[in-house]
XYZ file of C-alpha atoms in Angstrom:
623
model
C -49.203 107.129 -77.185
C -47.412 105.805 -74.418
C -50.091 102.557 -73.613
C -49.246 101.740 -77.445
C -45.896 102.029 -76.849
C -46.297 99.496 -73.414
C -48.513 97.147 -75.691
C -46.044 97.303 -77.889
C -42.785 96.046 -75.856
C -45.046 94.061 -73.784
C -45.821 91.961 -76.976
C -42.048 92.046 -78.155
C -41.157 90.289 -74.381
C -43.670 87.999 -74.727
C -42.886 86.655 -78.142
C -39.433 86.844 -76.398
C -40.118 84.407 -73.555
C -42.041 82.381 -76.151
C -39.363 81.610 -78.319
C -36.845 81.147 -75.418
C -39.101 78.663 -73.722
C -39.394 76.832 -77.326
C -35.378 76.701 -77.774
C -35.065 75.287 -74.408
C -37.851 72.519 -74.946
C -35.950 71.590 -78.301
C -32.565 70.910 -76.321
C -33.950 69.240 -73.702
C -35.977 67.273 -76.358
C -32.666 67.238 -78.884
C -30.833 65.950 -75.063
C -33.471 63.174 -74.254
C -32.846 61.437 -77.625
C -30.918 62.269 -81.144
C -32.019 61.275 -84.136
C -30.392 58.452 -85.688
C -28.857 60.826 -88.441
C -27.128 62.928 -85.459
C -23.160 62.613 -85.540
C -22.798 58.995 -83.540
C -19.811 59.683 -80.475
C -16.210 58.012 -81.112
C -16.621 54.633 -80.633
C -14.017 53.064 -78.099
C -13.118 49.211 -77.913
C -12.067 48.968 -74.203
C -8.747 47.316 -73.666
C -8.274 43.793 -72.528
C -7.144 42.605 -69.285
C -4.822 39.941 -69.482
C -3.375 37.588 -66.716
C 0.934 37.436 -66.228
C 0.636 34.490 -69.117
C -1.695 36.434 -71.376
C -4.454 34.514 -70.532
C -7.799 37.144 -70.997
C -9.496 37.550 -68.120
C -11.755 40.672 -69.560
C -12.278 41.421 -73.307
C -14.714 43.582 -75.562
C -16.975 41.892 -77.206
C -20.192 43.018 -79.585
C -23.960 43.384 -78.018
C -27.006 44.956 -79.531
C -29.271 47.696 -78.769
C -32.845 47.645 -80.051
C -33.725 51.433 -80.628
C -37.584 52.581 -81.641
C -37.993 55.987 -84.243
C -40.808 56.632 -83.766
C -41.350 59.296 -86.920
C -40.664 55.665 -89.010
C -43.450 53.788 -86.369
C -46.505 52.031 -88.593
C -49.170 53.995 -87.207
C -51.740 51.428 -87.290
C -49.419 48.515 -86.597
C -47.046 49.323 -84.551
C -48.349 47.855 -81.440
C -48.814 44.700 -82.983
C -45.505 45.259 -84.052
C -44.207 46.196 -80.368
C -46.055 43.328 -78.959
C -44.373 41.057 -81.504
C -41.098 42.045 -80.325
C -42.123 41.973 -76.517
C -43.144 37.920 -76.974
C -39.853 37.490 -79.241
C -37.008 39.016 -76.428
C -39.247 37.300 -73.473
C -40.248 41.307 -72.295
C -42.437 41.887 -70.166
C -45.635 42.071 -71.901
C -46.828 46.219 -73.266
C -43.332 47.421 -71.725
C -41.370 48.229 -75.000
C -45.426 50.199 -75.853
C -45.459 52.050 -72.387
C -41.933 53.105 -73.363
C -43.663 54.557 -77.000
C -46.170 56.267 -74.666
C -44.546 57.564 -71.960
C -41.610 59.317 -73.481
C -41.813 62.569 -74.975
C -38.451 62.055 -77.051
C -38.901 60.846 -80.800
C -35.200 58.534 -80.497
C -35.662 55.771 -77.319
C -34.740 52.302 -76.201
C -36.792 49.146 -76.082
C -33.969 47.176 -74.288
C -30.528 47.313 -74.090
C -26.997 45.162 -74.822
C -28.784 41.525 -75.837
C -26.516 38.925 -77.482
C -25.641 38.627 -81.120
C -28.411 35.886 -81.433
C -31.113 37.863 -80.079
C -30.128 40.686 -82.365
C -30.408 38.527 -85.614
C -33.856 36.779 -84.474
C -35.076 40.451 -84.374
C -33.364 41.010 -87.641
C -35.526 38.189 -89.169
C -38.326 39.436 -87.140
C -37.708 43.050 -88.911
C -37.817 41.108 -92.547
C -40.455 39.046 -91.877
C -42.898 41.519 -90.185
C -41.684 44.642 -92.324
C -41.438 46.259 -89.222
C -40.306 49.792 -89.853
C -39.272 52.106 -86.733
C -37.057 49.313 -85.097
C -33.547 49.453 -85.553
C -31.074 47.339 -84.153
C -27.861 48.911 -82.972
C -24.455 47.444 -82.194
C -22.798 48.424 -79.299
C -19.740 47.314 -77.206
C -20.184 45.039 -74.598
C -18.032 43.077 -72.196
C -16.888 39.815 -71.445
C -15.095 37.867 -68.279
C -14.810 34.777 -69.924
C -13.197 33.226 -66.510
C -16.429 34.140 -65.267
C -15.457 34.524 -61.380
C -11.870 34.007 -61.578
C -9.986 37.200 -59.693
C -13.565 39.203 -60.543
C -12.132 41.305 -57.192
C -9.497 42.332 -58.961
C -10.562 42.406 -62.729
C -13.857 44.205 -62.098
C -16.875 44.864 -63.975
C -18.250 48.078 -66.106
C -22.159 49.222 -66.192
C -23.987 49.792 -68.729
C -22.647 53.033 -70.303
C -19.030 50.715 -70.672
C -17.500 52.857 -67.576
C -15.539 50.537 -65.165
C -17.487 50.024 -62.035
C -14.766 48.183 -59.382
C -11.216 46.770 -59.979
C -8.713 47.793 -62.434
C -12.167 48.171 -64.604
C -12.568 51.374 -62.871
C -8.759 52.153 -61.324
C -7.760 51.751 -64.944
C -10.273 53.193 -67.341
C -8.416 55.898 -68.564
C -5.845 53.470 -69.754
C -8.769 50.984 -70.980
C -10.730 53.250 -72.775
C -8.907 56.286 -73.998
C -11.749 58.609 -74.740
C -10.343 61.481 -74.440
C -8.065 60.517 -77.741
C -11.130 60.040 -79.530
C -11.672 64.025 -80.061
C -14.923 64.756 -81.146
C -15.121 63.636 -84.817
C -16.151 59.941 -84.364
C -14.141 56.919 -85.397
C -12.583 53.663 -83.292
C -10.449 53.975 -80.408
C -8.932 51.395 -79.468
C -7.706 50.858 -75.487
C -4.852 49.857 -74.153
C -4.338 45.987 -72.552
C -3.166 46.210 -68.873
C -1.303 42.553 -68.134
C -2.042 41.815 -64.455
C 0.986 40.051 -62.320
C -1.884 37.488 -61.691
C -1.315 33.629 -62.942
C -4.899 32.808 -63.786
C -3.671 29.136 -62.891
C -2.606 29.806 -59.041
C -6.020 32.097 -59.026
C -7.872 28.424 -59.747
C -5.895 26.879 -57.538
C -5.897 29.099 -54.489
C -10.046 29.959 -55.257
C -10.896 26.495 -55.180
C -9.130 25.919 -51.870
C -10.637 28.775 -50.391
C -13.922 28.334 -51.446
C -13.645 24.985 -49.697
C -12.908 26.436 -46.721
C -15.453 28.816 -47.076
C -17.967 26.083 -47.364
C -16.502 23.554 -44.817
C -16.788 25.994 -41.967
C -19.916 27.793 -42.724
C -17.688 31.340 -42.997
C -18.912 34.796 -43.639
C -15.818 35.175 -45.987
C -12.682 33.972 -46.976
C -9.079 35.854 -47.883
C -6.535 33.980 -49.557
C -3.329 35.752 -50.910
C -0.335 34.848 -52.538
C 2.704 37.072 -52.941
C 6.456 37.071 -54.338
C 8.515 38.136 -51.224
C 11.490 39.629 -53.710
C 9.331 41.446 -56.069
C 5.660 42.518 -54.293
C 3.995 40.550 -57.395
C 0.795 39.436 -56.230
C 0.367 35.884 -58.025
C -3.165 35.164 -56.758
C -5.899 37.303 -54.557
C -9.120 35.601 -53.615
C -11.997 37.047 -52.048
C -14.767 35.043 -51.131
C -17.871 34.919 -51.598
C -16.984 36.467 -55.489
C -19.340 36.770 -58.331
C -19.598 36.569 -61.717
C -18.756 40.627 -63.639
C -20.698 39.023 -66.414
C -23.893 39.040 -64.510
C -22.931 41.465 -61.530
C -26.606 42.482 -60.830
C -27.347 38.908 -60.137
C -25.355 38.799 -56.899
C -25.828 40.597 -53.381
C -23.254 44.009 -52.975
C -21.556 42.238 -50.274
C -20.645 39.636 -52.681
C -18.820 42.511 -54.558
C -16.669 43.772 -51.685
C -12.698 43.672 -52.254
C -12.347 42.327 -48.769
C -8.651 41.367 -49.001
C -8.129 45.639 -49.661
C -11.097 47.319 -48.011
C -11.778 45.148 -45.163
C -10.194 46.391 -41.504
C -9.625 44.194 -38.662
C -7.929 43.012 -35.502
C -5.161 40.247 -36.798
C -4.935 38.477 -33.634
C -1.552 36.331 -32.896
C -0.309 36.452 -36.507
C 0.926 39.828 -35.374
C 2.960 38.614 -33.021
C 5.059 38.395 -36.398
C 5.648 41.633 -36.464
C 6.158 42.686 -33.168
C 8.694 40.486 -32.091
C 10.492 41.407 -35.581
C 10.170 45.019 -35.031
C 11.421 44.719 -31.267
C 14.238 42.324 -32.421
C 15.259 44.832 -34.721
C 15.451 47.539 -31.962
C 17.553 46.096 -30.314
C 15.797 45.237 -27.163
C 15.532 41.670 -27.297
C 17.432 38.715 -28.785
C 16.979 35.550 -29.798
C 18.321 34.641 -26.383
C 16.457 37.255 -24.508
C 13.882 34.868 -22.112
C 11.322 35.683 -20.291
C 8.638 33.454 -18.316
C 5.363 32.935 -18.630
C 3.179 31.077 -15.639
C -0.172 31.895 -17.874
C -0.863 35.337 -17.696
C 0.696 38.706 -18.540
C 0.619 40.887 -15.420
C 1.722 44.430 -15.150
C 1.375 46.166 -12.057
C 0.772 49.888 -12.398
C -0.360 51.016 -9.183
C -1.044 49.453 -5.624
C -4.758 49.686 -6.964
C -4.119 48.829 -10.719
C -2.976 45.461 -12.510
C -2.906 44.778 -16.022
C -3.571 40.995 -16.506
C -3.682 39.209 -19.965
C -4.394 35.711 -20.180
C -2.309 33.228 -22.174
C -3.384 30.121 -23.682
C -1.167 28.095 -21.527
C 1.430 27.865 -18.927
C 4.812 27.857 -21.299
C 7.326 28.344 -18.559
C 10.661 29.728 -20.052
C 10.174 31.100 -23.542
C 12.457 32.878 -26.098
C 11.188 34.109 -29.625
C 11.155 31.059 -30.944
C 8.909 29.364 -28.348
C 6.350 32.876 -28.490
C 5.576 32.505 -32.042
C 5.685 28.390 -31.824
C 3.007 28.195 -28.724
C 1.900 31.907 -29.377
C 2.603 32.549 -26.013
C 0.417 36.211 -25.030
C 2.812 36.644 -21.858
C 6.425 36.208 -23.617
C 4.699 38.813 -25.932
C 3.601 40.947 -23.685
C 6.958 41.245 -21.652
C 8.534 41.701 -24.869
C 6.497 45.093 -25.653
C 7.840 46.240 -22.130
C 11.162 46.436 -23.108
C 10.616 48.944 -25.607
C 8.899 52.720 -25.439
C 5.444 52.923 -27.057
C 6.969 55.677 -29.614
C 9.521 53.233 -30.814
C 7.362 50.241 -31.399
C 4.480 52.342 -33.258
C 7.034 54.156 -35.499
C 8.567 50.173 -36.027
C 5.250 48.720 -36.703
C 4.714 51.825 -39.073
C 7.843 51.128 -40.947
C 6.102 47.943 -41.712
C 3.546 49.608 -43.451
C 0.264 49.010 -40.719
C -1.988 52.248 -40.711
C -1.674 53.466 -44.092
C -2.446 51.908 -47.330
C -0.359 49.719 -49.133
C -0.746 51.245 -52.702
C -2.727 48.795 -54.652
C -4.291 49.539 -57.444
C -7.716 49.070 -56.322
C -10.382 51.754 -55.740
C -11.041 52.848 -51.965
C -8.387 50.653 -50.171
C -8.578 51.018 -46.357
C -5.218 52.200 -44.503
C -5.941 50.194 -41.887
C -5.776 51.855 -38.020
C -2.727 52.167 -35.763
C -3.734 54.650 -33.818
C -1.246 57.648 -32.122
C 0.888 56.258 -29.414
C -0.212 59.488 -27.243
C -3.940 58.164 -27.533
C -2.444 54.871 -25.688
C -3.535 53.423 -22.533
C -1.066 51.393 -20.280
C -2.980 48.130 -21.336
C -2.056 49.070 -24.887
C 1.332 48.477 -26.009
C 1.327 45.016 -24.635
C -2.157 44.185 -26.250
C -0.763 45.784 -29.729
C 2.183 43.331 -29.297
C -0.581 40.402 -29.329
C -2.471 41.691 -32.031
C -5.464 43.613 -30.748
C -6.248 47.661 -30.528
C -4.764 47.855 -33.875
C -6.985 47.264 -37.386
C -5.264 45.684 -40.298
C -5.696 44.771 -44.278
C -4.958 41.370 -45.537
C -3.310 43.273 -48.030
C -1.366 44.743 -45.553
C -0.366 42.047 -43.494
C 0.966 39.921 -47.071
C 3.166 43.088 -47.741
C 4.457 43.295 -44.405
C 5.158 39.199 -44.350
C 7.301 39.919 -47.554
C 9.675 42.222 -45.893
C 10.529 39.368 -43.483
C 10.572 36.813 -46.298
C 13.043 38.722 -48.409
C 15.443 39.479 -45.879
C 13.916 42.920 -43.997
C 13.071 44.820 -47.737
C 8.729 46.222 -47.546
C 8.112 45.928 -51.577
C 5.284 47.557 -52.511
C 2.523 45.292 -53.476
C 1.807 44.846 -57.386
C -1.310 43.742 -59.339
C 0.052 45.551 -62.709
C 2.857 45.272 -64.334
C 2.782 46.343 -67.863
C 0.271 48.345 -69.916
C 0.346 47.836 -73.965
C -0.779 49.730 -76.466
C -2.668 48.291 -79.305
C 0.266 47.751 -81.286
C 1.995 45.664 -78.519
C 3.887 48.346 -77.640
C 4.786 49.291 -73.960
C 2.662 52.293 -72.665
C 4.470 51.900 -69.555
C 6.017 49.198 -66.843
C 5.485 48.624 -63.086
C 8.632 47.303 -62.062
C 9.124 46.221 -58.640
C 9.366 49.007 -56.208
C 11.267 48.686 -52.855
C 9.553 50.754 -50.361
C 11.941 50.992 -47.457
C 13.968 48.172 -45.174
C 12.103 48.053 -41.904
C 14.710 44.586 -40.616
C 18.334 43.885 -40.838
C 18.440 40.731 -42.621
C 19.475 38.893 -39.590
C 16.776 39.860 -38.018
C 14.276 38.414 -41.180
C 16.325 35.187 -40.956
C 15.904 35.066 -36.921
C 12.428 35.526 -37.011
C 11.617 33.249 -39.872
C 13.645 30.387 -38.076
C 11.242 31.060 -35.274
C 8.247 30.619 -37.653
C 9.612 27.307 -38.862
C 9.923 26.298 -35.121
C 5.857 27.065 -35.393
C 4.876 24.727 -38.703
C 6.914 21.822 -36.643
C 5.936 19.368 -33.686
C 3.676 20.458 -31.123
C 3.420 24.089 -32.600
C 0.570 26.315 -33.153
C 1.019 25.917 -37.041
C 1.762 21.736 -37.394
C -1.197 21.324 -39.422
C 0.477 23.760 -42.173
C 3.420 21.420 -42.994
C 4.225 20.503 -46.285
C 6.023 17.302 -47.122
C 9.440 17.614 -48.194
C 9.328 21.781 -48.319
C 10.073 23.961 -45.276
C 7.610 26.244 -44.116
C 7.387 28.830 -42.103
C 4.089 29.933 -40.214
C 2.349 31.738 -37.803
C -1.465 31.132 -36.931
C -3.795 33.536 -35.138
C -7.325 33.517 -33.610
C -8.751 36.992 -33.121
C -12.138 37.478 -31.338
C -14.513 39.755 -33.144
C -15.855 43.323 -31.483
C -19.723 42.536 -31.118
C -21.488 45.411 -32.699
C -24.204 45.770 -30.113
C -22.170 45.160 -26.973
C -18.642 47.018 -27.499
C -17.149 44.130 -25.961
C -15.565 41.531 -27.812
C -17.703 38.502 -29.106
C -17.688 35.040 -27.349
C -18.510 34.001 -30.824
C -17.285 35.826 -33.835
C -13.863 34.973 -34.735
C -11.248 35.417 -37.406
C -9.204 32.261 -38.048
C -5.848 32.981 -39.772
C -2.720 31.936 -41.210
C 0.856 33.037 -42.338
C 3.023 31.133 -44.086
C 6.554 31.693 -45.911
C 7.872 29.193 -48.287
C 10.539 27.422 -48.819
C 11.765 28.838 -45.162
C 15.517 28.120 -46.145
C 14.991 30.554 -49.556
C 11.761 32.047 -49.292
C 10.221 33.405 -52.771
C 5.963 33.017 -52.111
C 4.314 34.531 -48.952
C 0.715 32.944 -48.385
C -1.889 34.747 -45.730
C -5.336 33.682 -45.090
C -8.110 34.901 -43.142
C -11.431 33.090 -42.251
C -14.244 35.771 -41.305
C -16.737 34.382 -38.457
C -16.116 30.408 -39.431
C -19.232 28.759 -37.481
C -17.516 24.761 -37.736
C -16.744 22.901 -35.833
C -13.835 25.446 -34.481
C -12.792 28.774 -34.497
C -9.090 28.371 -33.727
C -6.756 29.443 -36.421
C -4.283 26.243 -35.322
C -7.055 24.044 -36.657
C -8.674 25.652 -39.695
C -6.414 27.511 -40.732
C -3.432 26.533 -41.020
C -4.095 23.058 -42.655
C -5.620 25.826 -46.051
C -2.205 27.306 -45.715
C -0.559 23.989 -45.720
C -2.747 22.917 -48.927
C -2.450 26.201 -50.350
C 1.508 25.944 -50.261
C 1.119 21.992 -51.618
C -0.547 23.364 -54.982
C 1.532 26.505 -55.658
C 4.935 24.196 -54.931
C 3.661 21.762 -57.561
C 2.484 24.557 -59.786
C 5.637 25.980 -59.738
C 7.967 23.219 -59.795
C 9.493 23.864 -56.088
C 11.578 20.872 -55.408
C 10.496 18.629 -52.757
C 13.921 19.680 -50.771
C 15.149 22.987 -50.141
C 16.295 23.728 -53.834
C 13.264 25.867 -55.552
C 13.080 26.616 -58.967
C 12.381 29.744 -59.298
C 14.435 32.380 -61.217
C 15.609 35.973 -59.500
C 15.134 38.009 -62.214
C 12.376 39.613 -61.052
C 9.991 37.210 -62.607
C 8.702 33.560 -61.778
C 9.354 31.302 -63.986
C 6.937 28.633 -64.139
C 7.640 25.216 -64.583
C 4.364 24.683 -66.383
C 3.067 21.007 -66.730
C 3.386 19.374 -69.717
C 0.561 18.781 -72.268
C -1.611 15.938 -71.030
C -0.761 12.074 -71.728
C -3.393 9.400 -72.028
C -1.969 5.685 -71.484
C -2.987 2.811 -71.076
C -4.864 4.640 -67.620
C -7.093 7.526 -67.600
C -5.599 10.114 -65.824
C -7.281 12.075 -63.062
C -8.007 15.467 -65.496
C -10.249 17.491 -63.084
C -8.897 21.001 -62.641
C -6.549 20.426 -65.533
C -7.016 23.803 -67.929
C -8.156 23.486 -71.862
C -5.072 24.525 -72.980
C -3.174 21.469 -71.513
C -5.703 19.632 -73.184
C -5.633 20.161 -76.678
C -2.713 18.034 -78.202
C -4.909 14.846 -77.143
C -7.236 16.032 -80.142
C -4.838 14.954 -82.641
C -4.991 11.630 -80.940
C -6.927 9.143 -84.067
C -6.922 6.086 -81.982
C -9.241 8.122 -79.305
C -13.318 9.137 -79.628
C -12.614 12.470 -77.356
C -14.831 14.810 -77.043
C -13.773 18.880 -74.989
C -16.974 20.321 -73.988
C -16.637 23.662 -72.495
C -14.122 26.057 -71.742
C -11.794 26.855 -68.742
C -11.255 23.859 -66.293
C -12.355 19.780 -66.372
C -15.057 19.735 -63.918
C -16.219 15.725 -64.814
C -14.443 12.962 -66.507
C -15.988 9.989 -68.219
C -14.479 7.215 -67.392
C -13.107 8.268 -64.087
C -9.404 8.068 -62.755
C -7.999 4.464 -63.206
C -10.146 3.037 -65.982
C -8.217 1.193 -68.572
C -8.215 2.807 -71.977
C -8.095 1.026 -75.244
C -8.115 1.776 -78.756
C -10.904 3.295 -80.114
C -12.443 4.474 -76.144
C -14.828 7.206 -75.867
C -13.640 10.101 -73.695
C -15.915 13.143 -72.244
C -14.473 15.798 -71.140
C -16.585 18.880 -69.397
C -14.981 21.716 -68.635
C -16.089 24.973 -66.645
């Protein structure tokens, strides 16, 4: 009696175990792939991203997925059929069969997010063929249709629509709402997020860098341009960039948010900062002097003597002359007038070792490390710009509080986010962070800086005709890797500059990463970017050639666009000029144009100069 009984349970546990392991293999089956009549998620159109002007820089747009059923698969056929398809979407040839073959799921893709025009030739291909198991699904895809303009700070998204860098990924909530979408299917639509980018200094300044890039063989190139009052960043290059639309195409490093992630020594530009923040201690004056025979020497003990070489002999300097002939011993002797707790917690007010808030994912805070973790060598070598690791997000921000008159303003890249309906989700307005200077102190220092951009100073090559500037260059060496020591070859070349000096609105900093020209020296390759850099943003902008700018203080730029291109009796040099400045010339009858393209005039036919008559032909191509 009791073996039946055994039998008996041991037969109820199997059947037990049986159906549990079936009810398992049917989720993970039900997991791998859903039938096409299962309840489709909520479908979310991810917000655009729009530039200060509206211009799109990032939009949703439609792309197809080609699905196989295979309970509808022609049994004899459908190889044929797959093979058909394979030669059709240029696949490799038998992959979209392996996939058949290989997966154990009845619902699978043959390929993923082609273009509208691929979808319709497999449409026809469908008709044509009767093929029956194929279905072609519409999906939401994305396009950058500025291709590589900003793509550091626009982004991209993968494959499943998620952001993947940029305010793609720091603002996908806000993009793509999904969690408003509740569980019952239907559109949701995301919000816009308007950038405090102008997509037309972006051109500008990425066309400048990438020349410098180029020209001195560089492992990258940082360009930013910021509104001293407000923290708006008008333009943030990164180079190399890439193009979001075709992300996989390009090496990682190409993706890298240098200007936000990427730490490093400044070199002299700091000198900036340090004889702001030991102005504004008190230690030191404009008058204060000290006097440099070419080297920075410290004694410390009868055995010990700090020695720091300087670029030159500069005899008597003051402020003005350290930051004009970046002198390393006037620097130096500065720092010893003040304690090594007071000019860390200065240099901290300016915002160096901890991030500067952007909006970007992973942004490095930089290092300035604990004042008790100091050697004797270090104050003096902070003062000059070494020992210390810095952002050239950072170092823009920290520029702005001198430009403004002693105010840090937190750096933007946002400034609005709409809702669907135009209406504001919510508003980044400009955000004072602390005052680290008086604002005689800002003004002292950036008359010093202006000493710098003028005759025989470090940052001639900068200067702008008819606009003051003021600048500060910097050559930093490099640590070698494999050594410890610092390189005898890699360099960073940089630049500072603060415009118009008299009323300063724009701060411009650049950085050129291991330049392999003809020199390293910031003097020489850097500051004639800045100077260029400056040129195109005061035209852009409408800056007088004076002292007068014009530019509003509301808060906002307002941009003295150019007006709508003229053809005469000339043609006009058009390259660079945007499509949108180009359209009133189609209503021109007594022209043959023809607009090729979209974005920027790359070529011209006939060039610059060319007399025009009635009835001339006109090619425009734009990129």
């Amino acid at each position: 009696m009791e073996r039946r009984h055994l039998r008996y349970w041991t037969a109820i546990a199997l059947l037990a175990a049986f159906a549990a392991i079936v009810t398992a293999r049917y989720a993970k089956l039900a997991s791998e792939g859903p039938s096409p009549a299962s309840a489709k998620p909520p479908e979310v159109v991810r917000g655009s991203i729009l530039d200060r002007n509206g211009r799109p820089l990032a939009v949703d747009t439609n792309l197809y997925n080609i699905a196989v059923w295979r309970p509808e698969l022609d049994k004899e056929l459908w190889t044929e059929d797959a093979a058909e398809l394979e030669r059709l979407l240029e696949l490799e040839p038998g992959s979209v069969r392996r996939t058949v073959e290989t997966s154990r799921a009845d619902f699978m893709y043959a390929v993923k997010r082609i273009p509208a025009s691929r979808a319709l030739e497999v449409q026809e291909l469908k008709r044509r063929r009767g093929l029956s198991g194929f279905i072609v699904e519409k999906v939401h895809g994305r396009l950058y249709p500025e291709r590589t303009l900003a793509s550091h700070v626009v982004g991209f998204v993968g494959n499943d629509h998620y952001g993947l860098g940029g305010i793609e990924a720091k603002y996908e909530n806000e993009l793509a709402p999904r969690a408003a979408a509740g569980e019952n299917g239907g559109i949701v639509y995301g919000n816009q997020v308007i950038l405090t980018l102008d997509a037309d200094a972006q051109y500008l300044l990425e066309r400048i860098a990438r020349k410098a890039w180029q020209d001195n063989g560089a492992e990258a190139v940082m360009l930013l341009a910021q509104r001293a009052s407000t923290g708006e960043i008008l333009a943030y290059v990164s180079m190399p960039d890439f193009d979001p639309n075709d992300f996989l195409a390009y090496p990682e490093t190409a993706w890298s948010d240098r200007p936000a992630l990427y730490a490093y020594e400044p070199g002299s530009v700091f000198k900036v900062f340090s004889m702001a923040g030991i102005m504004e201690l008190g230690a030191i004056d404009e008058r204060s002097a000290f006097y440099c025979d070419g080297a920075y020497e410290r004694v410390v003990s009868p055995e010990e003597t700090i020695r720091i070489r300087c670029l030159g002999n500069h005899g008597r300097v003051t402020v003005t002359e350290i930051l004009k002939y970046s002198c390393n011993s006037g620097a130096g002797q500065a720092s010893d007038t003040v304690s090594a707790l007071d000019f860390y917690d200065i240099l901290r007010e300016f915002g160096f070792g901890m991030r500067t808030g952007l909006p970007l994912p992973g942004e490095s805070p930089g290092s300035l490390r604990d004042p008790k973790t100091w050697s004797l060598r270090s104050k003096p070598t902070i003062a000059m710009g070494q020992e210390l690791l810095v952002t050239a997000a950072q170092m823009t921000a920290a520029a702005g509080a001198i430009a403004n008159g002693g105010v840090l303003m937190k750096p933007r890249l946002v400034s609005r986010v709409l809702a669907p309906d135009g209406s504001t989700v919510s508003e980044e307005p400009a955000q004072p962070v602390r005052r680290v200077l008086s604002p005689e102190t800002a003004r002292k220092i950036l008359t010093a800086m202006e000493a710098a951009a003028g005759e025989a100073g470090t940052g001639r090559r900068a200067a702008v005709s008819g606009v003051r500037l003021a600048v500060k260059t910097g050559t930093a060496q490099m640590i070698d890797p494999g050594t410890g020591r610092y390189s005898d070859k890699d360099f960073i070349a940089s630049c500072l500059g603060i415009f118009p000096a008299d009323a300063p609105e724009i701060v411009l900093y650049l950085a050129i990463v291991k330049p392999r020209g003809e020199s390293t020296f910031g003097g020489r390759i850097a500051a004639p970017v800045i100077g260029e850099a400056a040129d195109s943003l005061i035209t852009l902008y409408g800056l007088a050639r004076g002292s007068t700018p014009t530019l509003s203080h509301s808060g906002r730029i307002v941009l003295t666009k150019p007006a709508p291109v003229q053809i005469g009796p000339t043609m006009p040099d058009l390259i660079g000029t945007p499509k949108r400045l180009l359209l009133p010339l189609l209503t021109r009858t007594d022209l043959e144009l023809s607009i090729e393209g979209d974005g920027y005039v790359v070529s011209q036919d006939p060039p610059p100069g060319t007399p025009v008559h009635p009835g001339a032909k006109i090619r425009l191509v734009l990129e």
